Amino acid sequence: MQKEQIFSAQTVDRAIEKALETLHLDRDAISVEVMDMGRKGFLGLGASDAKIRVTYEVEEPAPAQSASKPASKPVAKEKPVEKTPEKRDETPRLVKAAPQGAKPAEKPQPPQPAKQEETPRLVRAASGEKPKSKPTEERAEQPAPEVKQYPKANPLPEAEWSDEAKAAVAFIDGLLVKLGVEGHAFVTDQSESDHMRIEIEGPDMGPVIGRRGDTLDAIQYLTSLVLNRGTDDHIRLTIDTENYRIKRAESLERLARKMAGKVARYHKPMTLEPMNPYERRIIHAALQDYRGVTTHSTGTEPGRRVVISPEGGRKYNGRRAPKQ
């Protein structure tokens, strides 16, 4: 069952954080529709908060349980009522038949072997022998989940660096000093003639990555200007640290498939949060062959975002849902 709530705050990001704290959900568990980007105003005049609509799923198993409980209680009560009169009728017959069959019928009593079988079971259970060790052995034999290993970037020998690459690395090292971050940059061996890859290493790369990679994207943009300054051919640049780009791409692909499943199930378009062009391309590529849904982008930078719509429906501009 889907539910919707509206949240407002000074910015869209703060409104999303407020929704996650209120609903106690993860970011992947909700879909966000931006209703109003908000206005900063001038000197506090004319300012308005950003407004979002949050859609999430809620499970309600309570009605099913309440309906099944009254049906199970009378069945449990009827069974002992039927068995008790049968046992009471049989006991006097056994007592009457005992004197006729004489004493040999009393010696091989059935409860005696039952008691002898129960005692060794209790002793084994108390001593903690094989019956308890078997499940632990089976759990120990199960293989542990494998941790995904990402390829490590290898540095390219400095003798093969171009003058532009040396200037770009020196610029990044200077930025790290200004940011107060311990680390260094180097050109990787995956670089090509028209595409240069630079890796940043250090003990703590959290400040370099920033919130959702904003700081890393800013460093990449500024370094690209330095790299292509005074050159006729444009060289593409990719800056990464601790395989953040690969991990972010995998997270966006999982989010895209999850939201696409909801769109195909409920036949209702869903709007994702604002993303940069690189992240939007990942969403479009992940759902290119997904049956039942289509994707398109709406809005203007930096608030441009991806909309996932049911296949065959009209495009959705993020303000109101299309007619079914």
Coordinates of C-alpha atoms in Angstrom, one line a residue:
M1 CA 0.0 0.0 0.0
Q2 CA 1.4 3.4 -1.0
K3 CA 1.1 6.5 1.1
E4 CA 2.0 10.2 0.4
Q5 CA 3.1 13.0 2.7
I6 CA 4.1 16.6 2.0
F7 CA 7.2 18.1 3.7
S8 CA 8.6 21.6 3.4
A9 CA 11.9 23.2 4.4
Q10 CA 14.2 26.0 3.3
T11 CA 15.7 23.8 0.6
V12 CA 14.8 20.6 -1.2
D13 CA 17.7 18.7 0.4
R14 CA 16.6 19.7 3.9
A15 CA 13.0 18.7 3.1
I16 CA 14.2 15.3 2.1
E17 CA 16.3 14.9 5.3
K18 CA 13.3 16.0 7.3
A19 CA 11.1 13.4 5.6
L20 CA 13.7 10.6 6.2
E21 CA 13.9 11.5 9.9
T22 CA 10.1 11.7 10.3
L23 CA 9.3 8.4 8.5
H24 CA 12.4 6.5 9.8
L25 CA 13.1 5.2 6.3
D26 CA 16.2 5.0 4.0
R27 CA 16.6 7.1 0.9
D28 CA 16.0 4.2 -1.4
A29 CA 12.6 3.4 0.2
I30 CA 11.0 6.7 -0.8
S31 CA 10.3 8.5 -4.1
V32 CA 10.4 12.3 -4.0
E33 CA 8.4 14.7 -6.2
V34 CA 9.5 18.3 -6.0
M35 CA 6.4 20.5 -5.9
D36 CA 8.1 23.8 -5.3
M37 CA 11.8 24.7 -5.4
G38 CA 11.3 27.6 -3.0
R39 CA 12.6 31.1 -3.1
K40 CA 15.3 32.9 -1.2
G41 CA 13.8 36.3 -1.6
F42 CA 15.6 39.6 -1.0
L43 CA 16.6 40.5 2.6
G44 CA 14.0 38.0 3.8
L45 CA 11.2 39.4 1.7
G46 CA 9.3 37.2 -0.6
A47 CA 11.0 34.0 0.6
S48 CA 9.2 30.7 0.5
D49 CA 10.1 27.2 1.6
A50 CA 10.7 24.3 -0.8
K51 CA 7.9 21.7 -0.9
I52 CA 8.1 18.0 -1.8
R53 CA 5.7 15.1 -1.9
V54 CA 7.1 11.8 -0.6
T55 CA 5.7 8.5 -1.7
Y56 CA 6.4 5.3 0.3
E57 CA 5.0 1.8 0.9
V58 CA 3.4 0.7 4.1
E59 CA 2.5 -2.9 5.0
E60 CA -0.6 -3.6 7.0
P61 CA -0.7 -7.2 8.2
A62 CA -2.9 -6.5 11.2
P63 CA -6.3 -7.1 9.6
A64 CA -5.2 -10.5 8.3
Q65 CA -4.0 -11.6 11.7
S66 CA -7.2 -10.4 13.5
A67 CA -9.4 -12.3 11.0
S68 CA -7.5 -15.6 11.5
K69 CA -7.3 -15.6 15.3
P70 CA -11.0 -16.2 16.1
A71 CA -11.1 -19.1 13.6
S72 CA -8.1 -20.9 15.3
K73 CA -9.3 -20.6 18.9
P74 CA -12.5 -22.7 18.6
V75 CA -10.6 -25.5 16.8
A76 CA -8.1 -25.7 19.6
K77 CA -10.9 -25.9 22.2
E78 CA -12.9 -28.6 20.4
K79 CA -10.0 -31.2 20.1
P80 CA -9.5 -31.7 23.9
V81 CA -13.2 -31.9 24.5
E82 CA -13.6 -34.8 22.0
K83 CA -10.6 -36.7 23.3
T84 CA -11.3 -36.5 27.1
P85 CA -14.5 -38.5 27.0
E86 CA -12.9 -41.2 24.9
K87 CA -10.0 -41.6 27.4
R88 CA -12.4 -41.7 30.4
D89 CA -14.4 -44.5 28.7
E90 CA -11.3 -46.6 28.0
T91 CA -9.8 -46.4 31.4
P92 CA -12.5 -48.4 33.2
R93 CA -12.4 -51.1 30.5
L94 CA -8.6 -51.5 31.1
V95 CA -9.0 -51.8 34.8
K96 CA -11.7 -54.4 34.4
A97 CA -9.7 -56.4 32.0
A98 CA -6.6 -56.4 34.2
P99 CA -7.8 -58.9 36.8
Q100 CA -9.0 -61.3 34.1
G101 CA -5.6 -61.3 32.3
A102 CA -3.8 -61.9 35.7
K103 CA -0.5 -60.3 36.7
P104 CA 1.6 -60.9 33.5
A105 CA -0.3 -58.1 31.8
E106 CA 0.9 -55.6 34.5
K107 CA 4.7 -56.4 34.2
P108 CA 5.3 -55.2 30.6
Q109 CA 3.9 -51.7 31.2
P110 CA 4.4 -49.3 28.3
P111 CA 5.4 -46.3 30.5
Q112 CA 8.6 -48.1 31.7
P113 CA 10.4 -48.1 28.3
A114 CA 9.2 -44.5 27.8
K115 CA 10.9 -43.4 31.0
Q116 CA 14.1 -45.2 30.1
E117 CA 14.1 -43.5 26.7
E118 CA 13.5 -40.1 28.1
T119 CA 16.3 -40.2 30.7
P120 CA 19.2 -40.5 28.2
R121 CA 17.6 -37.8 26.0
L122 CA 17.6 -35.4 29.0
V123 CA 21.1 -36.3 29.9
R124 CA 22.4 -35.6 26.4
A125 CA 20.5 -32.4 26.2
A126 CA 22.0 -31.2 29.5
S127 CA 25.5 -32.3 28.6
G128 CA 25.4 -30.4 25.3
E129 CA 26.5 -33.3 23.1
K130 CA 26.0 -33.9 19.3
P131 CA 22.3 -32.8 19.1
K132 CA 23.3 -29.2 19.9
S133 CA 26.5 -29.2 18.0
K134 CA 25.0 -30.2 14.7
P135 CA 23.3 -27.0 13.8
T136 CA 26.4 -25.0 14.8
E137 CA 28.5 -27.2 12.5
E138 CA 26.1 -26.7 9.7
R139 CA 26.2 -22.9 10.2
A140 CA 30.0 -23.0 10.3
E141 CA 30.1 -24.9 7.0
Q142 CA 28.0 -22.3 5.2
P143 CA 30.3 -20.0 3.2
A144 CA 30.5 -16.4 4.4
P145 CA 29.2 -13.7 2.0
E146 CA 31.9 -12.5 -0.3
V147 CA 32.9 -8.9 -0.1
K148 CA 33.0 -7.3 -3.5
Q149 CA 36.6 -6.4 -4.5
Y150 CA 37.1 -3.3 -6.6
P151 CA 40.1 -2.8 -8.9
K152 CA 42.8 -0.7 -7.5
A153 CA 44.2 2.2 -9.6
N154 CA 47.8 1.8 -10.5
P155 CA 50.0 5.0 -11.0
L156 CA 51.4 5.8 -14.4
P157 CA 55.2 6.5 -14.3
E158 CA 55.8 10.2 -13.9
A159 CA 58.2 10.1 -16.9
E160 CA 55.1 9.5 -19.1
W161 CA 53.1 12.4 -17.7
S162 CA 52.4 15.3 -20.1
D163 CA 53.0 18.9 -19.1
E164 CA 49.2 19.4 -18.7
A165 CA 49.0 16.3 -16.5
K166 CA 51.7 17.6 -14.2
A167 CA 50.0 20.9 -14.0
A168 CA 46.7 19.2 -13.1
V169 CA 48.3 17.0 -10.4
A170 CA 50.0 20.0 -8.9
F171 CA 46.7 21.9 -8.9
I172 CA 45.0 19.1 -7.0
D173 CA 47.8 18.7 -4.4
G174 CA 47.5 22.5 -3.8
L175 CA 43.7 22.2 -3.3
L176 CA 44.3 19.4 -0.8
V177 CA 46.6 21.6 1.2
K178 CA 44.1 24.4 1.2
L179 CA 41.4 22.0 2.4
G180 CA 43.6 20.7 5.1
V181 CA 43.3 17.1 3.8
E182 CA 46.3 14.7 3.9
G183 CA 46.7 13.1 0.5
H184 CA 48.2 13.2 -3.0
A185 CA 47.1 12.8 -6.6
F186 CA 48.6 10.8 -9.4
V187 CA 47.8 9.8 -13.0
T188 CA 46.6 6.3 -13.4
D189 CA 47.7 3.8 -16.1
Q190 CA 44.1 3.6 -17.4
S191 CA 44.5 7.1 -19.0
E192 CA 44.2 7.4 -22.8
S193 CA 45.3 10.1 -25.2
D194 CA 41.9 11.8 -25.1
H195 CA 40.8 10.7 -21.6
M196 CA 42.9 11.3 -18.5
R197 CA 42.2 9.6 -15.2
I198 CA 43.5 10.9 -11.9
E199 CA 43.3 9.2 -8.5
I200 CA 43.5 10.8 -5.1
E201 CA 44.8 8.8 -2.2
G202 CA 44.9 9.5 1.5
P203 CA 43.9 8.2 5.0
D204 CA 40.5 10.1 5.0
M205 CA 38.9 11.0 1.7
G206 CA 35.5 11.9 3.2
P207 CA 36.0 15.7 2.9
V208 CA 37.3 15.2 -0.7
I209 CA 34.2 13.3 -1.8
G210 CA 31.7 15.6 0.0
R211 CA 27.9 15.1 0.2
R212 CA 26.9 12.8 -2.7
G213 CA 30.2 13.6 -4.4
D214 CA 29.6 17.3 -4.7
T215 CA 33.2 18.3 -3.6
L216 CA 34.8 15.7 -5.9
D217 CA 32.7 16.9 -8.8
A218 CA 33.8 20.5 -8.1
I219 CA 37.5 19.4 -7.9
Q220 CA 37.1 17.6 -11.2
Y221 CA 35.5 20.6 -12.9
L222 CA 38.2 23.1 -11.8
T223 CA 41.0 20.7 -12.7
S224 CA 39.5 20.2 -16.1
L225 CA 39.8 23.9 -16.7
V226 CA 43.5 23.8 -15.7
L227 CA 44.1 20.7 -17.9
N228 CA 42.6 22.1 -21.0
R229 CA 44.0 25.6 -20.6
G230 CA 46.1 26.6 -23.6
T231 CA 45.4 23.4 -25.6
D232 CA 43.6 23.0 -28.9
D233 CA 42.3 19.5 -28.3
H234 CA 39.9 19.0 -25.4
I235 CA 40.9 16.2 -23.0
R236 CA 38.3 14.5 -20.9
L237 CA 39.1 14.2 -17.2
T238 CA 37.9 11.8 -14.5
I239 CA 38.9 12.2 -10.9
D240 CA 38.1 9.4 -8.5
T241 CA 39.0 8.3 -5.0
E242 CA 38.4 5.0 -3.1
N243 CA 36.3 3.8 -6.2
Y244 CA 33.6 6.3 -5.3
R245 CA 32.5 6.6 -9.0
I246 CA 31.9 2.9 -9.4
K247 CA 30.1 2.6 -6.0
R248 CA 27.9 5.6 -6.8
A249 CA 27.0 4.2 -10.2
E250 CA 26.0 0.8 -8.7
S251 CA 23.8 2.6 -6.1
L252 CA 22.1 4.6 -8.8
E253 CA 21.4 1.5 -10.9
R254 CA 19.8 -0.2 -7.9
L255 CA 17.7 2.8 -7.2
A256 CA 16.6 3.0 -10.8
R257 CA 15.5 -0.6 -10.9
K258 CA 13.7 -0.3 -7.6
M259 CA 11.7 2.8 -8.7
A260 CA 11.0 1.3 -12.1
G261 CA 9.5 -1.8 -10.4
K262 CA 7.1 0.5 -8.4
V263 CA 6.2 2.4 -11.6
A264 CA 5.4 -0.7 -13.5
R265 CA 3.4 -2.1 -10.5
Y266 CA 1.3 1.0 -9.7
H267 CA 1.2 2.6 -13.1
K268 CA 2.2 5.9 -11.6
P269 CA 5.2 8.1 -12.6
M270 CA 7.9 8.8 -10.1
T271 CA 10.4 11.7 -10.0
L272 CA 13.9 11.2 -8.6
E273 CA 15.9 13.8 -6.8
P274 CA 17.9 16.4 -8.8
M275 CA 21.1 15.0 -10.3
N276 CA 24.0 16.2 -12.4
P277 CA 24.2 15.1 -16.1
Y278 CA 26.6 12.2 -15.4
E279 CA 24.2 10.6 -12.8
R280 CA 21.2 11.2 -15.0
R281 CA 22.9 9.3 -17.9
I282 CA 23.4 6.3 -15.5
I283 CA 19.7 6.2 -14.7
H284 CA 18.7 6.4 -18.4
A285 CA 21.2 3.7 -19.4
A286 CA 20.1 1.4 -16.5
L287 CA 16.4 1.5 -17.6
Q288 CA 17.0 1.6 -21.4
D289 CA 15.8 -2.0 -21.8
Y290 CA 13.5 -2.2 -18.8
R291 CA 10.0 -3.3 -19.9
G292 CA 7.0 -1.3 -19.1
V293 CA 8.7 2.1 -18.2
T294 CA 10.3 5.0 -20.0
T295 CA 12.5 7.8 -18.7
H296 CA 13.0 11.5 -19.5
S297 CA 14.5 14.5 -17.8
T298 CA 12.6 17.6 -16.6
G299 CA 13.5 20.9 -15.0
T300 CA 16.5 23.2 -15.3
E301 CA 20.0 22.9 -13.9
P302 CA 20.9 22.5 -11.1
G303 CA 17.4 21.1 -10.3
R304 CA 17.1 18.9 -13.3
R305 CA 15.9 15.4 -12.5
V306 CA 14.8 12.1 -14.0
V307 CA 11.2 11.1 -14.3
I308 CA 10.3 7.4 -14.6
S309 CA 6.9 7.0 -16.3
P310 CA 4.8 4.0 -17.4
E311 CA 5.4 3.0 -21.0
G312 CA 2.8 4.4 -23.4
G313 CA 1.8 7.3 -21.0
R314 CA 2.3 11.0 -21.5
K315 CA 5.4 12.7 -20.2
Y316 CA 5.3 13.9 -16.7
N317 CA 6.6 17.4 -15.8
G318 CA 6.9 16.8 -12.0
R319 CA 3.9 19.0 -11.1
R320 CA 0.8 16.9 -11.5
A321 CA 0.2 13.3 -12.4
P322 CA -1.1 12.5 -16.0
K323 CA -4.6 11.3 -16.5
Q324 CA -4.9 7.5 -16.4

